[in-house]
Amino acid sequence: MQFEREIIATANIEYVKIFFTINPQLLLEQTLNFREVKQSTGSGLGLVPLPAIIEVQSVKRRIATSLLVLAAGAGNASELPFAATRNVPDYTASMIVRNISGEPKEMLRSVVHHKGWTRVESVNGNHTAISYGNYFDNTVLRTTRTGNEDFAWMSIEKTDRSLDLSVKQAKETGETDNQAGEACKWWQLIRTKEEMAPLWFSCLSADGIEVSQKVLFRVGKPMSDTQLVRLDRTAVAESEVSPPKRLFDPWFWLKPLRDYPEPEALVDFEARMVGGWSEVRILRHYPWRSEERREKGGTLKLTIWNELENQGISIISSKDMHDLHAGRAPLDPKRPYNTFQLKTGQVDLKRTGGALGETCAWFNMTPDLADAGRQECLTPDGVPLEINILSGWGHGESYTAVEIKRRPVELKEMIPPSELTDPSSWRFTVGD
């Protein structure tokens, strides 16, 4: 499709699969400006928390489109080096990434590997993208730093299933190469059967170390390549592939960025709501809010956010996946949409509803989105009695309140249980 081709050409994304979906975390979607995202990551959209939203302005409406981004050189876990065997020795490598069809033209890439765990850093000016993970565990933690600033965003993904970003098949091409004195054999990585998908290749040394990558457009034109500068087979300490401990501390992400007013019109409350296939527990202490959804199949989806900032934590936990996304940054006036909630406004729908003997007024919380959205029936003091999750492409849901408690709520009540943020649940060890 033309839109997909334009995105690939514009952003130098190695492969972008457009699919229409609803974020399972109560429509936890991100409304992002495409150019700003590309500039902020320094390497296209490869580090945007997923799924993300690109809003495309058409003649009469915006189309909310989710993107699954597959970065060049990704393994089973995106950004990690490909490996054909678990028996890869400890090593450190310095590389240069060249974007032949996009910006930046060159980036520095360092790889540190120890007993299956890897840390990858890509540097573009004062912006550093960092990934920690285990290729064969299909586990990856992504984060970024700018200059001397502390971390402002993190994503952790782990799944037991084969995802679209995984390597479905790998096969030797029969071609050989030499990178900085290291002989290697080229492998083609099959990620998808999509006709638009580029061609991925990885060059492995005799002992299984990835020393080069290249990505080609389907027609064979080079898109990007990664070339080895230096490789050292040396003992690597576990601490060198361990993410900082504070990334797993909920208070690191949820600590208030400033003082906030406590408007009398928006009372603290706890609400329990029931839908057709899940139940939701909502807590609010303005501007803080949490929504915990438990599905009949056992999946838990928890989101805590600050309505006045781009700040919050979202978690999905089930028997076959465990994902966490976290961020802490002021709300951008140019993009006044909170990353952790689907709300682009509040338009009165001029109709009423009710539950538990109370009446409420219906509002469209996503007036700028087409084919998806969220409507809430709110009491005068802002308590939802009914919620409709709308989807033109997937499974929507309607909730009705079965219990409402107007009571003081503290932020500490919203902190996720420790088992949901414990680094050992992803098999990470942590450093300082």
GROMACS .gro file of C-alpha atoms in nm:
model
  432
    1MET     CA    1   0.000   0.000   0.000
    2GLN     CA    2   0.117   0.349  -0.077
    3PHE     CA    3   0.113   0.472   0.283
    4GLU     CA    4   0.342   0.187   0.389
    5ARG     CA    5   0.588   0.262   0.108
    6GLU     CA    6   0.594   0.629   0.202
    7ILE     CA    7   0.670   0.553   0.568
    8ILE     CA    8   0.952   0.317   0.477
    9ALA     CA    9   1.103   0.569   0.238
   10THR     CA   10   1.062   0.863   0.475
   11ALA     CA   11   1.173   0.713   0.805
   12ASN     CA   12   1.417   0.445   0.690
   13ILE     CA   13   1.224   0.189   0.888
   14GLU     CA   14   1.341  -0.151   0.776
   15TYR     CA   15   0.992  -0.288   0.785
   16VAL     CA   16   0.666  -0.137   0.898
   17LYS     CA   17   0.360  -0.355   0.910
   18ILE     CA   18   0.045  -0.150   0.936
   19PHE     CA   19  -0.237  -0.318   1.118
   20PHE     CA   20  -0.551  -0.184   1.275
   21THR     CA   21  -0.582  -0.281   1.637
   22ILE     CA   22  -0.674  -0.161   1.983
   23ASN     CA   23  -0.412  -0.161   2.256
   24PRO     CA   24  -0.526  -0.426   2.503
   25GLN     CA   25  -0.459  -0.199   2.800
   26LEU     CA   26  -0.796  -0.025   2.787
   27LEU     CA   27  -0.696   0.144   2.465
   28LEU     CA   28  -0.358   0.257   2.595
   29GLU     CA   29  -0.247   0.419   2.272
   30GLN     CA   30   0.005   0.686   2.192
   31THR     CA   31  -0.071   0.984   1.978
   32LEU     CA   32   0.263   1.076   1.831
   33ASN     CA   33   0.377   1.323   1.570
   34PHE     CA   34   0.573   1.128   1.310
   35ARG     CA   35   0.850   1.381   1.243
   36GLU     CA   36   0.906   1.452   1.612
   37VAL     CA   37   0.932   1.081   1.690
   38LYS     CA   38   1.182   1.029   1.411
   39GLN     CA   39   1.399   1.312   1.537
   40SER     CA   40   1.377   1.210   1.901
   41THR     CA   41   1.485   0.849   1.844
   42GLY     CA   42   1.761   0.945   1.604
   43SER     CA   43   1.703   0.628   1.404
   44GLY     CA   44   1.348   0.629   1.283
   45LEU     CA   45   1.078   0.465   1.493
   46GLY     CA   46   1.272   0.166   1.615
   47LEU     CA   47   1.252   0.272   1.980
   48VAL     CA   48   0.896   0.397   2.003
   49PRO     CA   49   0.691   0.216   2.269
   50LEU     CA   50   0.454  -0.019   2.093
   51PRO     CA   51   0.189  -0.006   1.975
   52ALA     CA   52   0.214   0.360   1.880
   53ILE     CA   53  -0.024   0.583   1.696
   54ILE     CA   54   0.057   0.789   1.389
   55GLU     CA   55  -0.220   1.033   1.310
   56VAL     CA   56  -0.259   1.092   0.940
   57GLN     CA   57  -0.456   1.399   0.843
   58SER     CA   58  -0.696   1.315   0.561
   59VAL     CA   59  -0.949   1.546   0.401
   60LYS     CA   60  -1.217   1.503   0.666
   61ARG     CA   61  -1.079   1.288   0.944
   62ARG     CA   62  -0.777   1.142   1.119
   63ILE     CA   63  -0.703   0.772   1.092
   64ALA     CA   64  -0.551   0.613   1.400
   65THR     CA   65  -0.301   0.355   1.277
   66SER     CA   66  -0.095   0.122   1.494
   67LEU     CA   67   0.256   0.031   1.389
   68LEU     CA   68   0.458  -0.277   1.454
   69VAL     CA   69   0.816  -0.167   1.395
   70LEU     CA   70   1.086  -0.413   1.302
   71ALA     CA   71   1.431  -0.260   1.338
   72ALA     CA   72   1.728  -0.369   1.127
   73GLY     CA   73   1.947  -0.625   1.293
   74ALA     CA   74   1.682  -0.732   1.539
   75GLY     CA   75   1.685  -1.084   1.670
   76ASN     CA   76   1.403  -1.269   1.837
   77ALA     CA   77   1.409  -0.967   2.064
   78SER     CA   78   1.434  -0.645   1.868
   79GLU     CA   79   1.775  -0.466   1.857
   80LEU     CA   80   1.965  -0.773   1.980
   81PRO     CA   81   2.223  -0.947   1.756
   82PHE     CA   82   2.112  -1.259   1.572
   83ALA     CA   83   2.256  -1.587   1.702
   84ALA     CA   84   2.233  -1.932   1.547
   85THR     CA   85   2.345  -2.108   1.866
   86ARG     CA   86   2.343  -2.045   2.240
   87ASN     CA   87   2.716  -2.119   2.261
   88VAL     CA   88   2.836  -1.768   2.176
   89PRO     CA   89   3.147  -1.663   2.373
   90ASP     CA   90   3.174  -1.345   2.579
   91TYR     CA   91   3.279  -1.050   2.364
   92THR     CA   92   3.271  -0.676   2.312
   93ALA     CA   93   3.231  -0.522   1.968
   94SER     CA   94   3.243  -0.174   1.818
   95MET     CA   95   3.053  -0.113   1.495
   96ILE     CA   96   2.936   0.155   1.256
   97VAL     CA   97   2.577   0.157   1.135
   98ARG     CA   98   2.525   0.319   0.796
   99ASN     CA   99   2.180   0.428   0.685
  100ILE     CA  100   2.207   0.435   0.309
  101SER     CA  101   1.851   0.549   0.249
  102GLY     CA  102   1.784   0.768   0.552
  103GLU     CA  103   1.910   0.969   0.847
  104PRO     CA  104   2.134   0.970   1.040
  105LYS     CA  105   2.387   0.856   0.784
  106GLU     CA  106   2.610   0.694   1.045
  107MET     CA  107   2.579   0.584   1.407
  108LEU     CA  108   2.818   0.418   1.648
  109ARG     CA  109   2.705   0.083   1.786
  110SER     CA  110   2.860  -0.110   2.073
  111VAL     CA  111   2.771  -0.465   2.171
  112VAL     CA  112   2.862  -0.640   2.498
  113HIS     CA  113   2.775  -1.010   2.541
  114HIS     CA  114   2.792  -1.243   2.841
  115LYS     CA  115   2.642  -1.591   2.864
  116GLY     CA  116   2.344  -1.521   2.638
  117TRP     CA  117   2.274  -1.170   2.770
  118THR     CA  118   2.355  -0.865   2.562
  119ARG     CA  119   2.373  -0.487   2.597
  120VAL     CA  120   2.357  -0.284   2.277
  121GLU     CA  121   2.412   0.092   2.262
  122SER     CA  122   2.359   0.304   1.951
  123VAL     CA  123   2.490   0.658   1.968
  124ASN     CA  124   2.372   0.946   1.752
  125GLY     CA  125   2.514   1.277   1.873
  126ASN     CA  126   2.412   1.314   2.239
  127HIS     CA  127   2.129   1.063   2.203
  128THR     CA  128   2.193   0.701   2.310
  129ALA     CA  129   1.951   0.415   2.251
  130ILE     CA  130   2.015   0.119   2.481
  131SER     CA  131   1.883  -0.238   2.468
  132TYR     CA  132   1.936  -0.517   2.719
  133GLY     CA  133   1.814  -0.867   2.656
  134ASN     CA  134   1.843  -1.233   2.576
  135TYR     CA  135   1.789  -1.337   2.214
  136PHE     CA  136   1.673  -1.691   2.283
  137ASP     CA  137   1.451  -1.587   2.575
  138ASN     CA  138   1.281  -1.337   2.344
  139THR     CA  139   1.330  -1.074   2.613
  140VAL     CA  140   1.434  -0.715   2.552
  141LEU     CA  141   1.447  -0.395   2.758
  142ARG     CA  142   1.472  -0.073   2.558
  143THR     CA  143   1.549   0.271   2.691
  144THR     CA  144   1.714   0.596   2.584
  145ARG     CA  145   1.927   0.872   2.731
  146THR     CA  146   1.998   1.223   2.608
  147GLY     CA  147   2.325   1.376   2.723
  148ASN     CA  148   2.357   1.367   3.101
  149GLU     CA  149   1.980   1.341   3.157
  150ASP     CA  150   1.840   1.040   3.338
  151PHE     CA  151   1.618   0.781   3.172
  152ALA     CA  152   1.278   0.915   3.071
  153TRP     CA  153   1.130   0.612   2.897
  154MET     CA  154   1.156   0.233   2.911
  155SER     CA  155   0.993  -0.068   2.750
  156ILE     CA  156   1.032  -0.435   2.847
  157GLU     CA  157   0.888  -0.712   2.634
  158LYS     CA  158   0.892  -1.086   2.690
  159THR     CA  159   0.684  -1.349   2.518
  160ASP     CA  160   0.689  -1.724   2.478
  161ARG     CA  161   0.520  -1.695   2.143
  162SER     CA  162   0.670  -1.626   1.802
  163LEU     CA  163   0.587  -1.267   1.717
  164ASP     CA  164   0.604  -1.083   1.387
  165LEU     CA  165   0.933  -0.927   1.498
  166SER     CA  166   1.096  -1.267   1.554
  167VAL     CA  167   1.314  -1.463   1.314
  168LYS     CA  168   1.089  -1.731   1.169
  169GLN     CA  169   1.372  -1.902   0.983
  170ALA     CA  170   1.745  -1.852   0.927
  171LYS     CA  171   1.951  -2.009   0.650
  172GLU     CA  172   2.307  -1.977   0.525
  173THR     CA  173   2.341  -1.807   0.187
  174GLY     CA  174   2.674  -1.969   0.099
  175GLU     CA  175   2.843  -1.628   0.080
  176THR     CA  176   3.140  -1.531   0.298
  177ASP     CA  177   3.285  -1.199   0.406
  178ASN     CA  178   3.562  -1.047   0.615
  179GLN     CA  179   3.493  -0.774   0.870
  180ALA     CA  180   3.793  -0.607   1.035
  181GLY     CA  181   3.990  -0.928   0.995
  182GLU     CA  182   3.704  -1.153   1.111
  183ALA     CA  183   3.592  -1.413   0.858
  184CYS     CA  184   3.215  -1.469   0.860
  185LYS     CA  185   2.935  -1.646   0.678
  186TRP     CA  186   2.618  -1.469   0.570
  187TRP     CA  187   2.278  -1.588   0.690
  188GLN     CA  188   1.942  -1.470   0.558
  189LEU     CA  189   1.685  -1.406   0.831
  190ILE     CA  190   1.324  -1.479   0.737
  191ARG     CA  191   1.094  -1.267   0.950
  192THR     CA  192   0.773  -1.252   0.749
  193LYS     CA  193   0.610  -1.357   0.424
  194GLU     CA  194   0.487  -1.004   0.356
  195GLU     CA  195   0.565  -0.898   0.001
  196MET     CA  196   0.674  -0.550   0.112
  197ALA     CA  197   0.922  -0.680   0.368
  198PRO     CA  198   1.290  -0.600   0.314
  199LEU     CA  199   1.558  -0.868   0.318
  200TRP     CA  200   1.762  -0.910   0.638
  201PHE     CA  201   2.109  -1.064   0.653
  202SER     CA  202   2.352  -1.139   0.937
  203CYS     CA  203   2.718  -1.239   0.906
  204LEU     CA  204   2.838  -1.479   1.179
  205SER     CA  205   3.196  -1.563   1.276
  206ALA     CA  206   3.304  -1.925   1.315
  207ASP     CA  207   3.218  -1.909   1.688
  208GLY     CA  208   2.875  -1.754   1.628
  209ILE     CA  209   2.936  -1.382   1.686
  210GLU     CA  210   2.740  -1.144   1.465
  211VAL     CA  211   3.003  -0.918   1.308
  212SER     CA  212   2.794  -0.754   1.037
  213GLN     CA  213   2.436  -0.691   0.927
  214LYS     CA  214   2.272  -0.563   0.613
  215VAL     CA  215   1.919  -0.486   0.509
  216LEU     CA  216   1.804  -0.463   0.149
  217PHE     CA  217   1.484  -0.337  -0.004
  218ARG     CA  218   1.288  -0.617  -0.168
  219VAL     CA  219   1.423  -0.507  -0.508
  220GLY     CA  220   1.779  -0.553  -0.379
  221LYS     CA  221   1.868  -0.189  -0.319
  222PRO     CA  222   2.074  -0.140   0.004
  223MET     CA  223   1.883   0.012   0.294
  224SER     CA  224   2.137  -0.007   0.577
  225ASP     CA  225   2.439  -0.202   0.692
  226THR     CA  226   2.642  -0.253   1.008
  227GLN     CA  227   3.018  -0.298   0.980
  228LEU     CA  228   3.261  -0.424   1.242
  229VAL     CA  229   3.533  -0.188   1.366
  230ARG     CA  230   3.676  -0.397   1.647
  231LEU     CA  231   3.601  -0.729   1.817
  232ASP     CA  232   3.749  -0.848   2.146
  233ARG     CA  233   3.683  -1.196   2.277
  234THR     CA  234   3.726  -1.127   2.644
  235ALA     CA  235   3.560  -1.211   2.972
  236VAL     CA  236   3.263  -0.985   3.039
  237ALA     CA  237   3.124  -0.922   3.388
  238GLU     CA  238   2.755  -0.985   3.448
  239SER     CA  239   2.717  -0.623   3.560
  240GLU     CA  240   2.805  -0.503   3.209
  241VAL     CA  241   2.491  -0.661   3.064
  242SER     CA  242   2.263  -0.578   3.359
  243PRO     CA  243   2.018  -0.285   3.343
  244PRO     CA  244   2.016  -0.029   3.627
  245LYS     CA  245   1.810  -0.130   3.927
  246ARG     CA  246   1.613   0.196   3.936
  247LEU     CA  247   1.447   0.116   3.603
  248PHE     CA  248   1.242  -0.148   3.787
  249ASP     CA  249   1.143   0.082   4.074
  250PRO     CA  250   0.783   0.212   4.022
  251TRP     CA  251   0.860   0.524   4.229
  252PHE     CA  252   1.137   0.618   3.987
  253TRP     CA  253   0.869   0.653   3.717
  254LEU     CA  254   0.577   0.776   3.929
  255LYS     CA  255   0.747   1.032   4.154
  256PRO     CA  256   0.551   1.359   4.102
  257LEU     CA  257   0.728   1.598   3.868
  258ARG     CA  258   0.577   1.903   4.044
  259ASP     CA  259   0.305   2.010   4.286
  260TYR     CA  260  -0.051   1.959   4.161
  261PRO     CA  261  -0.380   2.126   4.257
  262GLU     CA  262  -0.658   1.922   4.414
  263PRO     CA  263  -0.978   2.047   4.247
  264GLU     CA  264  -1.294   2.000   4.453
  265ALA     CA  265  -1.491   1.909   4.142
  266LEU     CA  266  -1.288   1.591   4.090
  267VAL     CA  267  -1.325   1.373   4.397
  268ASP     CA  268  -1.107   1.079   4.493
  269PHE     CA  269  -1.281   0.749   4.426
  270GLU     CA  270  -1.255   0.374   4.383
  271ALA     CA  271  -1.477   0.207   4.125
  272ARG     CA  272  -1.536  -0.153   4.025
  273MET     CA  273  -1.686  -0.211   3.682
  274VAL     CA  274  -1.794  -0.527   3.503
  275GLY     CA  275  -1.792  -0.598   3.130
  276GLY     CA  276  -1.869  -0.896   2.913
  277TRP     CA  277  -1.524  -1.054   2.932
  278SER     CA  278  -1.333  -0.858   3.195
  279GLU     CA  279  -1.360  -0.654   3.514
  280VAL     CA  280  -1.198  -0.318   3.586
  281ARG     CA  281  -1.092  -0.152   3.911
  282ILE     CA  282  -1.033   0.223   3.886
  283LEU     CA  283  -0.864   0.448   4.142
  284ARG     CA  284  -0.830   0.826   4.116
  285HIS     CA  285  -0.650   1.087   4.317
  286TYR     CA  286  -0.625   1.373   4.070
  287PRO     CA  287  -0.413   1.397   3.861
  288TRP     CA  288  -0.326   1.031   3.929
  289ARG     CA  289  -0.539   0.748   3.799
  290SER     CA  290  -0.505   0.370   3.772
  291GLU     CA  291  -0.707   0.114   3.580
  292GLU     CA  292  -0.659  -0.254   3.651
  293ARG     CA  293  -0.833  -0.494   3.415
  294ARG     CA  294  -0.857  -0.867   3.480
  295GLU     CA  295  -0.981  -1.078   3.192
  296LYS     CA  296  -1.163  -1.408   3.224
  297GLY     CA  297  -0.867  -1.585   3.064
  298GLY     CA  298  -0.639  -1.469   3.347
  299THR     CA  299  -0.462  -1.181   3.174
  300LEU     CA  300  -0.389  -0.876   3.392
  301LYS     CA  301  -0.357  -0.530   3.240
  302LEU     CA  302  -0.263  -0.244   3.469
  303THR     CA  303  -0.206   0.121   3.384
  304ILE     CA  304  -0.115   0.402   3.627
  305TRP     CA  305  -0.076   0.751   3.490
  306ASN     CA  306  -0.060   1.123   3.560
  307GLU     CA  307  -0.328   1.306   3.363
  308LEU     CA  308  -0.120   1.626   3.353
  309GLU     CA  309   0.208   1.473   3.231
  310ASN     CA  310   0.345   1.208   2.999
  311GLN     CA  311   0.409   0.995   3.304
  312GLY     CA  312   0.300   0.648   3.400
  313ILE     CA  313   0.345   0.272   3.394
  314SER     CA  314   0.154   0.011   3.195
  315ILE     CA  315   0.184  -0.365   3.242
  316ILE     CA  316   0.043  -0.667   3.063
  317SER     CA  317   0.093  -1.000   3.236
  318SER     CA  318  -0.035  -1.340   3.126
  319LYS     CA  319   0.084  -1.699   3.108
  320ASP     CA  320   0.275  -1.637   2.785
  321MET     CA  321   0.381  -1.271   2.800
  322HIS     CA  322   0.500  -1.004   3.043
  323ASP     CA  323   0.537  -0.650   2.907
  324LEU     CA  324   0.602  -0.322   3.086
  325HIS     CA  325   0.615   0.033   2.952
  326ALA     CA  326   0.709   0.333   3.166
  327GLY     CA  327   0.777   0.701   3.111
  328ARG     CA  328   0.820   1.027   3.297
  329ALA     CA  329   0.825   1.358   3.113
  330PRO     CA  330   0.626   1.681   3.107
  331LEU     CA  331   0.339   1.695   2.862
  332ASP     CA  332   0.449   1.845   2.533
  333PRO     CA  333   0.230   2.150   2.449
  334LYS     CA  334   0.274   2.067   2.080
  335ARG     CA  335   0.139   1.716   2.139
  336PRO     CA  336  -0.103   1.749   2.432
  337TYR     CA  337  -0.203   1.384   2.447
  338ASN     CA  338  -0.106   1.173   2.745
  339THR     CA  339   0.094   0.869   2.636
  340PHE     CA  340  -0.074   0.641   2.890
  341GLN     CA  341  -0.441   0.702   2.816
  342LEU     CA  342  -0.657   0.724   2.511
  343LYS     CA  343  -0.802   1.072   2.549
  344THR     CA  344  -0.786   1.342   2.286
  345GLY     CA  345  -1.061   1.563   2.424
  346GLN     CA  346  -1.401   1.550   2.591
  347VAL     CA  347  -1.709   1.618   2.380
  348ASP     CA  348  -2.058   1.616   2.532
  349LEU     CA  349  -2.270   1.355   2.350
  350LYS     CA  350  -2.594   1.511   2.479
  351ARG     CA  351  -2.732   1.193   2.631
  352THR     CA  352  -2.752   1.052   2.981
  353GLY     CA  353  -2.713   0.718   3.151
  354GLY     CA  354  -2.679   0.582   3.498
  355ALA     CA  355  -2.597   0.302   3.739
  356LEU     CA  356  -2.621   0.233   4.114
  357GLY     CA  357  -2.901   0.489   4.148
  358GLU     CA  358  -2.688   0.774   4.008
  359THR     CA  359  -2.720   0.957   3.677
  360CYS     CA  360  -2.438   1.051   3.442
  361ALA     CA  361  -2.370   1.234   3.115
  362TRP     CA  362  -2.202   1.065   2.818
  363PHE     CA  363  -1.881   1.214   2.674
  364ASN     CA  364  -1.666   1.115   2.379
  365MET     CA  365  -1.311   1.104   2.513
  366THR     CA  366  -1.153   1.053   2.168
  367PRO     CA  367  -1.324   1.300   1.933
  368ASP     CA  368  -1.030   1.311   1.688
  369LEU     CA  369  -1.005   0.936   1.631
  370ALA     CA  370  -1.198   0.740   1.371
  371ASP     CA  371  -1.296   0.372   1.390
  372ALA     CA  372  -1.185   0.344   1.752
  373GLY     CA  373  -1.235   0.529   2.074
  374ARG     CA  374  -1.362   0.554   2.429
  375GLN     CA  375  -1.683   0.698   2.568
  376GLU     CA  376  -1.750   0.755   2.938
  377CYS     CA  377  -2.068   0.836   3.126
  378LEU     CA  378  -1.953   1.070   3.405
  379THR     CA  379  -2.121   1.197   3.720
  380PRO     CA  380  -2.090   1.571   3.796
  381ASP     CA  381  -1.787   1.496   4.015
  382GLY     CA  382  -1.615   1.297   3.740
  383VAL     CA  383  -1.687   0.936   3.842
  384PRO     CA  384  -1.750   0.700   3.548
  385LEU     CA  385  -2.065   0.490   3.582
  386GLU     CA  386  -2.041   0.341   3.234
  387ILE     CA  387  -1.755   0.306   2.982
  388ASN     CA  388  -1.774   0.199   2.617
  389ILE     CA  389  -1.458   0.088   2.441
  390LEU     CA  390  -1.518   0.117   2.067
  391SER     CA  391  -1.335  -0.070   1.794
  392GLY     CA  392  -1.401  -0.087   1.423
  393TRP     CA  393  -1.140  -0.361   1.379
  394GLY     CA  394  -1.139  -0.573   1.690
  395HIS     CA  395  -1.309  -0.660   2.017
  396GLY     CA  396  -1.473  -0.371   2.197
  397GLU     CA  397  -1.614  -0.378   2.550
  398SER     CA  398  -1.877  -0.205   2.762
  399TYR     CA  399  -1.846  -0.166   3.139
  400THR     CA  400  -2.102  -0.079   3.405
  401ALA     CA  401  -2.016   0.022   3.761
  402VAL     CA  402  -2.118  -0.230   4.027
  403GLU     CA  403  -1.949  -0.051   4.318
  404ILE     CA  404  -1.846   0.312   4.377
  405LYS     CA  405  -1.661   0.441   4.683
  406ARG     CA  406  -1.589   0.811   4.717
  407ARG     CA  407  -1.300   0.803   4.962
  408PRO     CA  408  -0.949   0.944   5.003
  409VAL     CA  409  -0.706   0.767   4.769
  410GLU     CA  410  -0.328   0.783   4.794
  411LEU     CA  411  -0.079   0.736   4.511
  412LYS     CA  412   0.086   0.448   4.697
  413GLU     CA  413  -0.237   0.246   4.654
  414MET     CA  414  -0.176   0.252   4.280
  415ILE     CA  415   0.180   0.117   4.290
  416PRO     CA  416   0.200  -0.218   4.104
  417PRO     CA  417   0.256  -0.532   4.312
  418SER     CA  418   0.625  -0.614   4.338
  419GLU     CA  419   0.589  -0.939   4.144
  420LEU     CA  420   0.486  -0.739   3.836
  421THR     CA  421   0.800  -0.525   3.835
  422ASP     CA  422   1.056  -0.765   3.981
  423PRO     CA  423   1.349  -0.789   3.733
  424SER     CA  424   1.371  -1.163   3.798
  425SER     CA  425   1.033  -1.208   3.628
  426TRP     CA  426   1.220  -1.130   3.304
  427ARG     CA  427   1.531  -1.316   3.431
  428PHE     CA  428   1.725  -0.988   3.449
  429THR     CA  429   1.992  -0.929   3.706
  430VAL     CA  430   2.037  -0.561   3.788
  431GLY     CA  431   2.325  -0.325   3.851
  432ASP     CA  432   2.361   0.014   4.017
   0.00000   0.00000   0.00000
